[in-house]
GROMACS .gro file of C-alpha atoms in nm:
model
  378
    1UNK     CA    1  19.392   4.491  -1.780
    2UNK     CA    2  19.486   4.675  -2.155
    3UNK     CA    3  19.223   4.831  -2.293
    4UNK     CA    4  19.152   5.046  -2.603
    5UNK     CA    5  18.983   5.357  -2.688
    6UNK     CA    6  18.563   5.268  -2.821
    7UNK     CA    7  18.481   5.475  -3.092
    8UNK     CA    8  18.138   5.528  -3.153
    9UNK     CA    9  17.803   5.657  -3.324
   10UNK     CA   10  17.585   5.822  -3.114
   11UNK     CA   11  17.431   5.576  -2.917
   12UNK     CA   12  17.681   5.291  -3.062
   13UNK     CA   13  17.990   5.177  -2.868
   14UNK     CA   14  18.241   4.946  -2.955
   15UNK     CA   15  18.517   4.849  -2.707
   16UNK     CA   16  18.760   4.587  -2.723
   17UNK     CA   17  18.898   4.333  -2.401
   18UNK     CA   18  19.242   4.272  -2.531
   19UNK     CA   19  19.353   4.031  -2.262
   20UNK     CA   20  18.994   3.885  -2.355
   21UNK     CA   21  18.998   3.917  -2.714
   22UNK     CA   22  18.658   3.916  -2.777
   23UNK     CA   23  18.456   4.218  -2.891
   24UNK     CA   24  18.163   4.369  -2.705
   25UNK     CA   25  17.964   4.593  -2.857
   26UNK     CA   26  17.681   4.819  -2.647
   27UNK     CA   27  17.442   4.985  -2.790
   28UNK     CA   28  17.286   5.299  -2.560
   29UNK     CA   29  16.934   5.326  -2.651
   30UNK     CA   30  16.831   5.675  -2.524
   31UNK     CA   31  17.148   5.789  -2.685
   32UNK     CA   32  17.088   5.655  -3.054
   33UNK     CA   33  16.978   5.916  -3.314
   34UNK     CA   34  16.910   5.732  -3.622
   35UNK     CA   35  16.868   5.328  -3.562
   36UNK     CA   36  16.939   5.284  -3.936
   37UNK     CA   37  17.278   5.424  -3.922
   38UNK     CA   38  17.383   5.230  -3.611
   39UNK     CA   39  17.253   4.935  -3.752
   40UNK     CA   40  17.457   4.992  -4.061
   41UNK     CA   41  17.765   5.055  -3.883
   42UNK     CA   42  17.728   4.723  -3.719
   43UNK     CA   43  17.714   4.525  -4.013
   44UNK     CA   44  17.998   4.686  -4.144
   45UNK     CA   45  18.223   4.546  -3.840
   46UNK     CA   46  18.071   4.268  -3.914
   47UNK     CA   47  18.141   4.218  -4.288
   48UNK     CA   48  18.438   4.390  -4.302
   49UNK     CA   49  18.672   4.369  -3.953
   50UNK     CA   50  18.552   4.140  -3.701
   51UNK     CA   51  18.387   3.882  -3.917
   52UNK     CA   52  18.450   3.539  -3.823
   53UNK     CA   53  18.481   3.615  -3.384
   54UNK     CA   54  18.287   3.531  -3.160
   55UNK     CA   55  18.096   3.856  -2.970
   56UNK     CA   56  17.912   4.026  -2.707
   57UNK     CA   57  17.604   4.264  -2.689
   58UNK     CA   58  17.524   4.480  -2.422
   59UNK     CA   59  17.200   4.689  -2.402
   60UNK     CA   60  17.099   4.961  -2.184
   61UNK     CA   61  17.034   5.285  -2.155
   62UNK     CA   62  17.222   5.587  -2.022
   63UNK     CA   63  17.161   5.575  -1.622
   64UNK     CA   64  16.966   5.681  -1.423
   65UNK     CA   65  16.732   5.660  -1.724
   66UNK     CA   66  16.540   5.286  -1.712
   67UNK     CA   67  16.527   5.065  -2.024
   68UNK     CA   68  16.181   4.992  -2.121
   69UNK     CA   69  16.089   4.641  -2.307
   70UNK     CA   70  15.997   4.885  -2.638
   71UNK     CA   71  16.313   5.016  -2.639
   72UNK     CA   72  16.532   4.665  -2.663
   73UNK     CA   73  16.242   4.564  -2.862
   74UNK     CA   74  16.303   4.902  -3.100
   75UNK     CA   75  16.687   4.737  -3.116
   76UNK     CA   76  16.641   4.439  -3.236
   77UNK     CA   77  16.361   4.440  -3.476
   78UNK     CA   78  16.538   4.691  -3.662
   79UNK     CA   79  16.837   4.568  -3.646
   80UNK     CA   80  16.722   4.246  -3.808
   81UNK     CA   81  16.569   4.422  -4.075
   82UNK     CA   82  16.913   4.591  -4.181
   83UNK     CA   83  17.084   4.286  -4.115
   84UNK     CA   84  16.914   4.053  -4.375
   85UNK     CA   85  16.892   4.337  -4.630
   86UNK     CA   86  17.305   4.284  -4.630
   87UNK     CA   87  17.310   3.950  -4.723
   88UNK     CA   88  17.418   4.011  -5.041
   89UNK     CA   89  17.710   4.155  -4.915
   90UNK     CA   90  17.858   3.862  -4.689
   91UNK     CA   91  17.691   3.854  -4.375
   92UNK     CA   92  17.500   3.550  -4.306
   93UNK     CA   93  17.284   3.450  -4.085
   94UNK     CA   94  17.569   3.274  -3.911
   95UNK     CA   95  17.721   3.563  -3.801
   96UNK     CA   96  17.437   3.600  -3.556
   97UNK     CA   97  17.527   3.278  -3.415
   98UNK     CA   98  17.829   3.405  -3.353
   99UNK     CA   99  17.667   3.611  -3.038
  100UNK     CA  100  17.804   3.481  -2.730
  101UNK     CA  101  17.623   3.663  -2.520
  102UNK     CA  102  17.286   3.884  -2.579
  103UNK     CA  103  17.318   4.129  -2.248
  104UNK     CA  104  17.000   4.365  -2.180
  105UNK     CA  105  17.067   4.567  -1.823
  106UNK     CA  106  16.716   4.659  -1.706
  107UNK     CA  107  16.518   4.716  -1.373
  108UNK     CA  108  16.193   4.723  -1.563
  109UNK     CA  109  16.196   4.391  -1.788
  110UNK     CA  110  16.155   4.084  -1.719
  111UNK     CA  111  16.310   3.802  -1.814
  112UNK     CA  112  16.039   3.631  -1.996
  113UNK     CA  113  15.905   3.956  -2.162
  114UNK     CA  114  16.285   3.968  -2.341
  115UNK     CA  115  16.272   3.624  -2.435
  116UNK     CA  116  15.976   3.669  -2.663
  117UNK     CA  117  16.131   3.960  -2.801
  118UNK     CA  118  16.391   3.784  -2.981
  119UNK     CA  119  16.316   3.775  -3.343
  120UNK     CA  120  16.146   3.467  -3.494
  121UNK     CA  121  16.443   3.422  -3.787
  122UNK     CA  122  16.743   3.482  -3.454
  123UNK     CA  123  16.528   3.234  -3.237
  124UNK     CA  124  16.781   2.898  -3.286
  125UNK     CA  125  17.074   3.173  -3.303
  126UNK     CA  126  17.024   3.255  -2.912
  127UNK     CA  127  16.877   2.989  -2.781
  128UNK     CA  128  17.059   3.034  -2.430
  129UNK     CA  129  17.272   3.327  -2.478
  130UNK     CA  130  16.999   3.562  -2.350
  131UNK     CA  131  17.078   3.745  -2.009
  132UNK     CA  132  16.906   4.015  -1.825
  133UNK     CA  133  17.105   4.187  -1.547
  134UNK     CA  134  16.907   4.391  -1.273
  135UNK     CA  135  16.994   4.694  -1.044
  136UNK     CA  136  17.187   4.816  -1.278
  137UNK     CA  137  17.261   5.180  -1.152
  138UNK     CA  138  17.436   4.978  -0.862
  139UNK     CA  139  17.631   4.811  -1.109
  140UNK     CA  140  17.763   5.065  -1.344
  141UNK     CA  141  17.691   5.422  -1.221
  142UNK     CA  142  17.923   5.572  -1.467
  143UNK     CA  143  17.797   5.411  -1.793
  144UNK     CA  144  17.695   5.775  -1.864
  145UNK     CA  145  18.055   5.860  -1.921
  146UNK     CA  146  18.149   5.635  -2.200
  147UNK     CA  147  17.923   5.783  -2.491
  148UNK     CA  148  18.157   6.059  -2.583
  149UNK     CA  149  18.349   5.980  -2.839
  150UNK     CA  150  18.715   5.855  -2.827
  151UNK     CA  151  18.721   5.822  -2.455
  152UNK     CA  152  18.887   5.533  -2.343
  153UNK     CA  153  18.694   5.322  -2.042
  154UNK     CA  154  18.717   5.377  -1.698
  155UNK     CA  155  18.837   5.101  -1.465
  156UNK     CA  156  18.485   5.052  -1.315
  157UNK     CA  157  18.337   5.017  -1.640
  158UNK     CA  158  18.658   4.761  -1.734
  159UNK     CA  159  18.566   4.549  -1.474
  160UNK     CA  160  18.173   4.522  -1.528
  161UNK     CA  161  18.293   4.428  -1.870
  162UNK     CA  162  18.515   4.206  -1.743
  163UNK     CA  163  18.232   4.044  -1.546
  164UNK     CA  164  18.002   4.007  -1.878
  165UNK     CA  165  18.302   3.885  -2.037
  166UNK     CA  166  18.471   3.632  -1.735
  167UNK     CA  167  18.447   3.325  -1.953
  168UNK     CA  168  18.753   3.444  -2.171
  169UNK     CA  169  18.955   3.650  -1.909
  170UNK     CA  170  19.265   3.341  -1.813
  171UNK     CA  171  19.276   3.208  -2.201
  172UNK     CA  172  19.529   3.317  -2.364
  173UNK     CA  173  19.452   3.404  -2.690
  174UNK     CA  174  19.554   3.251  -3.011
  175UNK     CA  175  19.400   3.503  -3.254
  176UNK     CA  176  19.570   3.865  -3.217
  177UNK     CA  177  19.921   3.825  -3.263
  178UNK     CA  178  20.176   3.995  -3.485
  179UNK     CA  179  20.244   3.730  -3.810
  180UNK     CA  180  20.595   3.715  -3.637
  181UNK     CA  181  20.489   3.579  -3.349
  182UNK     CA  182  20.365   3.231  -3.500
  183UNK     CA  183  20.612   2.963  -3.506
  184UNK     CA  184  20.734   2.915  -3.897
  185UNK     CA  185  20.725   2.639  -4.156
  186UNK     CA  186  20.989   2.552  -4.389
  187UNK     CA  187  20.861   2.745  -4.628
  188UNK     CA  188  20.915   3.091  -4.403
  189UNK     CA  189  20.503   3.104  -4.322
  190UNK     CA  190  20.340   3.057  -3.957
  191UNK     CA  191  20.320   2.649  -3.943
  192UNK     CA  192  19.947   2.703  -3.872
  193UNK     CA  193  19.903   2.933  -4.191
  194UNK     CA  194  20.095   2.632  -4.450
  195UNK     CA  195  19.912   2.303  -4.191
  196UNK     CA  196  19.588   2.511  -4.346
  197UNK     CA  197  19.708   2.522  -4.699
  198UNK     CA  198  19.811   2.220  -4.692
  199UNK     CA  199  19.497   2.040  -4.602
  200UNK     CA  200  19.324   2.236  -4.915
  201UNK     CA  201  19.570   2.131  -5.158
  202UNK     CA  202  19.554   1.761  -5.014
  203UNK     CA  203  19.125   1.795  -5.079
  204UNK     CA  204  19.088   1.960  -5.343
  205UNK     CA  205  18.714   1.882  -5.351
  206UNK     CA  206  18.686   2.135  -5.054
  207UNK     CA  207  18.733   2.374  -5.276
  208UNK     CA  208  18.453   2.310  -5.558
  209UNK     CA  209  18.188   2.333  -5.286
  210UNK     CA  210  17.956   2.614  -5.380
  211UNK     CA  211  18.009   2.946  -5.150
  212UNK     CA  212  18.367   2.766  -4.995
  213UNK     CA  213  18.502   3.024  -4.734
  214UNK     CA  214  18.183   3.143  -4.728
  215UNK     CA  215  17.991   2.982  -4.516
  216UNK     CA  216  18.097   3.011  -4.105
  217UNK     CA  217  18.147   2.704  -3.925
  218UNK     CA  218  18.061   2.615  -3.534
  219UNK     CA  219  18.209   2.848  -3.285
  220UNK     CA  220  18.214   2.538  -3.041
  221UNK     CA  221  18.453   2.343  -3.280
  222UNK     CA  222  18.633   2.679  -3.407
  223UNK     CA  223  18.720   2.706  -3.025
  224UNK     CA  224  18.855   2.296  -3.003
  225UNK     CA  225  19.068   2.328  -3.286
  226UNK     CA  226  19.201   2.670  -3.200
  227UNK     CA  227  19.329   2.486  -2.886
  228UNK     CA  228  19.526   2.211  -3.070
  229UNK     CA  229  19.644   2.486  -3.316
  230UNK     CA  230  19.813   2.610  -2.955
  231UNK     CA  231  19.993   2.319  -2.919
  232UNK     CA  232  20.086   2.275  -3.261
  233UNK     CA  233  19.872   1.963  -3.330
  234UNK     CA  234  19.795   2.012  -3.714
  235UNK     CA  235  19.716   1.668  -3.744
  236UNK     CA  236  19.341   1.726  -3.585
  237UNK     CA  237  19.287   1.933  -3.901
  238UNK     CA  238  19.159   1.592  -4.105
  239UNK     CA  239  18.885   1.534  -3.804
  240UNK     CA  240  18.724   1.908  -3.883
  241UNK     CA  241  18.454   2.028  -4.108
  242UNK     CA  242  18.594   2.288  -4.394
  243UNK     CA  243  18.418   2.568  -4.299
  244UNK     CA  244  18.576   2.484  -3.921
  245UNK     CA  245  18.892   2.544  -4.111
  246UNK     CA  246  18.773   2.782  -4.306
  247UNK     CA  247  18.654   3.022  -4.045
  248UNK     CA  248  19.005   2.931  -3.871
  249UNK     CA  249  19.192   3.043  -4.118
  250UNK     CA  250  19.027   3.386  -4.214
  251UNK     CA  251  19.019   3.418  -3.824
  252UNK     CA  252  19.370   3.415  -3.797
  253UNK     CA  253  19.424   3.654  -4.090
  254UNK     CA  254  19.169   3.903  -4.011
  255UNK     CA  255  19.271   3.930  -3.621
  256UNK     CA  256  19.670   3.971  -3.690
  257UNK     CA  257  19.747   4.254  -3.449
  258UNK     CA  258  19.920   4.401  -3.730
  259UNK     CA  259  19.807   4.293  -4.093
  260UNK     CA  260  19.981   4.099  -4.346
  261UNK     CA  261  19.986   4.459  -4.570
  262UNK     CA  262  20.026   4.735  -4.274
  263UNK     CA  263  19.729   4.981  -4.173
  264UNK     CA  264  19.885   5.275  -4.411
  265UNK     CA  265  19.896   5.062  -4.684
  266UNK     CA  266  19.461   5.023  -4.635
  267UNK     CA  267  19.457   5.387  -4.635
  268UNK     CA  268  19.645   5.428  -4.961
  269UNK     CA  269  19.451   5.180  -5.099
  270UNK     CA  270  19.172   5.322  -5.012
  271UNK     CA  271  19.192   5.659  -5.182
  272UNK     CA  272  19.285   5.530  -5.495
  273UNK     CA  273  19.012   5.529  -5.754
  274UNK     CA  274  18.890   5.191  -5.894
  275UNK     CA  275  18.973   5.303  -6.242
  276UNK     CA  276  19.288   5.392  -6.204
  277UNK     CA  277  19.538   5.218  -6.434
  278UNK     CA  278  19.633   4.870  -6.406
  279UNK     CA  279  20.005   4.983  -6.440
  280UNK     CA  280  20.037   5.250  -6.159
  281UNK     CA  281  19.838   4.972  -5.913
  282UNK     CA  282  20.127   4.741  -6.007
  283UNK     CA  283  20.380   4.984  -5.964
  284UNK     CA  284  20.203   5.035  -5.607
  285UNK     CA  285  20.201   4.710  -5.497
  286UNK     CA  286  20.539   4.675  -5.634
  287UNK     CA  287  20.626   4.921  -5.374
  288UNK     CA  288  20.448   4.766  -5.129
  289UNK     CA  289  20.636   4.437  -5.143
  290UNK     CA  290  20.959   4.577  -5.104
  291UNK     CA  291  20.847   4.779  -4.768
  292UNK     CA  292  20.695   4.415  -4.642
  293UNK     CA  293  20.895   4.168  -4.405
  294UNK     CA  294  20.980   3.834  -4.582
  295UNK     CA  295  20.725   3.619  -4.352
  296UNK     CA  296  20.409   3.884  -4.493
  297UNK     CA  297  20.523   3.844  -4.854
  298UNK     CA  298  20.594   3.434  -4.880
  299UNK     CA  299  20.261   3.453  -4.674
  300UNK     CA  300  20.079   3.652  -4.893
  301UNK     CA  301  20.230   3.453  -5.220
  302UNK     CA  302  20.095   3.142  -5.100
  303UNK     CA  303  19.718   3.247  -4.989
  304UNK     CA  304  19.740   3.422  -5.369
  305UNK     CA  305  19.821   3.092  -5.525
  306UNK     CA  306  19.539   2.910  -5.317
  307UNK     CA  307  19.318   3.203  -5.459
  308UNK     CA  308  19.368   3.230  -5.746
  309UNK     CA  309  19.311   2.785  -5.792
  310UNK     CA  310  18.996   2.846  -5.606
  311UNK     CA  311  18.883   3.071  -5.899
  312UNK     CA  312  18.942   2.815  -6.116
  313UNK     CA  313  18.650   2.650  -6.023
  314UNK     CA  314  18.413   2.942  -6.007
  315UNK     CA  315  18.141   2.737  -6.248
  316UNK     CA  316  18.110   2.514  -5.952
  317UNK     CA  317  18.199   2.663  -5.650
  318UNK     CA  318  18.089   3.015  -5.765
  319UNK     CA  319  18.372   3.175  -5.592
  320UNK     CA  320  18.563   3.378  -5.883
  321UNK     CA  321  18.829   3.641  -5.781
  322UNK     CA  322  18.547   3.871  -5.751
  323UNK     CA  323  18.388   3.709  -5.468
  324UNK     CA  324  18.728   3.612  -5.317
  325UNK     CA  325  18.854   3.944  -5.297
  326UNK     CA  326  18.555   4.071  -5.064
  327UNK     CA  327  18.597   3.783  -4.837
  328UNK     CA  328  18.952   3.806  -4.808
  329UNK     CA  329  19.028   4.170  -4.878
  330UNK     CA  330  18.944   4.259  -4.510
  331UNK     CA  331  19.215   3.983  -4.374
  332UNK     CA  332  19.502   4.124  -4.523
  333UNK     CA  333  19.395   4.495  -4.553
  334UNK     CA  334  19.282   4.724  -4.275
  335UNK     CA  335  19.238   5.056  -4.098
  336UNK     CA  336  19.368   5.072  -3.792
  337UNK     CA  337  19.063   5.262  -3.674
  338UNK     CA  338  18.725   5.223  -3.848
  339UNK     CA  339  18.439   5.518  -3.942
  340UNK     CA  340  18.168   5.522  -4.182
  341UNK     CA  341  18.348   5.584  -4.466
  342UNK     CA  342  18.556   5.288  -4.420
  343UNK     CA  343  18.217   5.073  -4.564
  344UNK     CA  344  18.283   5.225  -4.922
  345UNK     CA  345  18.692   5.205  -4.867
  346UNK     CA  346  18.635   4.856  -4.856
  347UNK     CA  347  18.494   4.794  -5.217
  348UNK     CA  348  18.762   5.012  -5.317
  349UNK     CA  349  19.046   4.798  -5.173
  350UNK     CA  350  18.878   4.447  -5.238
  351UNK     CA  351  18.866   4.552  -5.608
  352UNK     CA  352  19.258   4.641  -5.589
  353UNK     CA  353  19.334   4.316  -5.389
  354UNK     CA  354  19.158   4.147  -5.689
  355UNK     CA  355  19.435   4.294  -5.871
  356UNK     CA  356  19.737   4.143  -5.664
  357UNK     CA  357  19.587   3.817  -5.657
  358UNK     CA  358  19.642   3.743  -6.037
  359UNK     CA  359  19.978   3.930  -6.043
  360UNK     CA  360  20.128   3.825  -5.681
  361UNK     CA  361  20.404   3.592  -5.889
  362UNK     CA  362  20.464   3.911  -6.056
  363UNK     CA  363  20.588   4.070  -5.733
  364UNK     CA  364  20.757   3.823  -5.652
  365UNK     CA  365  21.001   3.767  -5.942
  366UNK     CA  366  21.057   4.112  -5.892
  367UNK     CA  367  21.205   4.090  -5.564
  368UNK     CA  368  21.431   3.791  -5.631
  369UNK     CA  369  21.526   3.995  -5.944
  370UNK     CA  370  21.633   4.256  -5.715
  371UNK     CA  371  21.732   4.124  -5.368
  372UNK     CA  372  21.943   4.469  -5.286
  373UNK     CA  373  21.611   4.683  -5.284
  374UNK     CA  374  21.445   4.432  -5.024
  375UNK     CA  375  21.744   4.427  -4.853
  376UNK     CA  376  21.742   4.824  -4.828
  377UNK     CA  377  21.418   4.901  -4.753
  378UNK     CA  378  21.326   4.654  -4.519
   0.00000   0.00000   0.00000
């Protein structure tokens, strides 16, 4: 089984099941030093990286130390006070929906105790999705090991995820591939990327709907179409709800294993001031282009054009460039590992991706202009 490093807060870990490709995130209790700042740091994966995919939670404390009903209790009160206090800032209530499984790992709770814990607001979110596992210091007797930071998981601690997690462990993923990897249109982007953009310029009514790629749709019918995207059935797309297609297609974009502008280019990005000159961040993204493979750059030109026609209908849909920059900033630009300053890096970079939204054909004439340069540096 791959794995990757979890990088953490005190208290806060976040490890990822590649062959899985779902996210689990476990939060240590005893470990946690200030609840407000894990909390934060959650909704910023949320908002920002991992925002339309499906998830786990794990709770438990650091053995041999028992988890007490006040402390999950502690957990989840809180963090559904931070959590609707960042609606504002694109995380809505359907992301909580978007918990596949709600994992507490106690000897001293029982079952019906955590049930009645679960905030009144999150009740129809995890209806079902609440587990309690029992003896746990038989279970995972090392769990003490994994809240240093930047140590990767041991194998015993792989496979109790891997238990939590069995549901996804055969599938082979769709999301989480390099851009390369997706069969191509005609038009030199991944078939599924242009079968997407295709169905929004054949209903263009989609996109006056107030809050359009917005709003999540269900993970159950996310999960159908995902498997005739597999077998290259783009046909199904008419059958789907927009916001099925909607969370498809940011899905795709956010969870390219590499994205469509590469992780350095976040970091630039992300240290250059929001006043800086409209003519040096065109000379940047200029730059940019010309480092990008063909496939990211007709890619990116066509999600641009869609953008920037969504915008045109801002009085209705009240999606300007604004608001379409911080919901698709984070699906072509990202760091390839996240920390707290990331959360204000973001603003940063969705106001520069503003930018190359209304000047992509810009780039673009630029590089037929000068076909030698691409040639060279790519």
């Amino acid at each position: 089984m791959q794995q990757q490093k979890c990088y953490v807060l005190p208290g806060f870990l976040k490890s990822v099941l590649l062959n899985g490709d779902q996210r689990i995130y476990i939060f240590i209790l005893n470990q946690i030093q200030d609840m407000k700042e894990v909390s934060l740091m959650m909704n910023q994966y949320l908002s920002t990286i991992n925002a339309f995919h499906p998830y786990t939670w794990v709770i438990c404390n650091q053995q041999p130390l028992p988890l007490e009903i006040n402390g999950v209790k502690q957990i989840l009160s809180t963090f559904c006070k931070y959590h609707f206090q960042f609606i504002e800032r694109n995380i809505p209530l359907q992301q909580v929906q978007r918990i596949e499984k709600l994992i507490v790992i106690s000897d001293q709770i029982q079952f019906t105790q955590l049930a009645n814990l679960i905030p009144s607001l999150w009740q129809s979110c995890l209806t079902n999705k609440v587990h309690l596992i029992l003896r746990y210091r038989e279970i995972i007797c090392r769990l003490n090991q994994i809240i240093s930071h930047n140590i990767e998981l041991t194998q015993n601690q792989v496979e109790f995820l891997s238990r939590i997690n069995s549901r996804y462990q055969e599938e082979v993923p769709f999301y989480g591939k390099d851009i390369s990897e997706y069969p191509k249109a005609n038009t030199g982007v991944p078939e599924c990327l242009e079968a997407i953009l295709q169905y929004y310029e054949r209903h263009d009514d989609y996109l006056r709907k107030q809050g359009v790629f917005r709003t999540s749709g269900s993970v159950q019918q996310e999960q159908k179409l995902i498997q005739q995207f597999k077998v290259r059935n783009y046909s199904v797309l008419e059958d789907y709800d927009p916001d099925v297609v909607s969370t498809v297609f940011k899905n795709l974009l956010s969870q390219l294993k590499t994205p469509i502008f590469p992780f350095e280019m976040y970091d630039i990005l992300k240290e250059t001031q929001i006043n800086t000159s409209v003519e040096k961040l065109l000379e940047m993204f200029q730059v940019f282009f010309a480092y990008m493979p063909e496939v990211n750059r007709k890619t990116t030109k066509r999600i641009a054009e869609l953008l920037y026609h969504v915008a045109n209908y801002e009085s209705e849909n009240l999606m300007g460039l604004h608001n379409l920059s911080i919901v698709f900033a984070p699906c072509f630009l990202r760091p390839e590992q996240t920390d707290i300053s990331d959360f204000h890096g973001a603003i940063t970079v969705a106001h520069h991706f503003n930018l190359l939204v209304q000047n992509v054909e810009f780039f673009v004439q630029q590089l037929r202009a000068n076909p030698q340069q691409v040639q060279r540096l790519t």
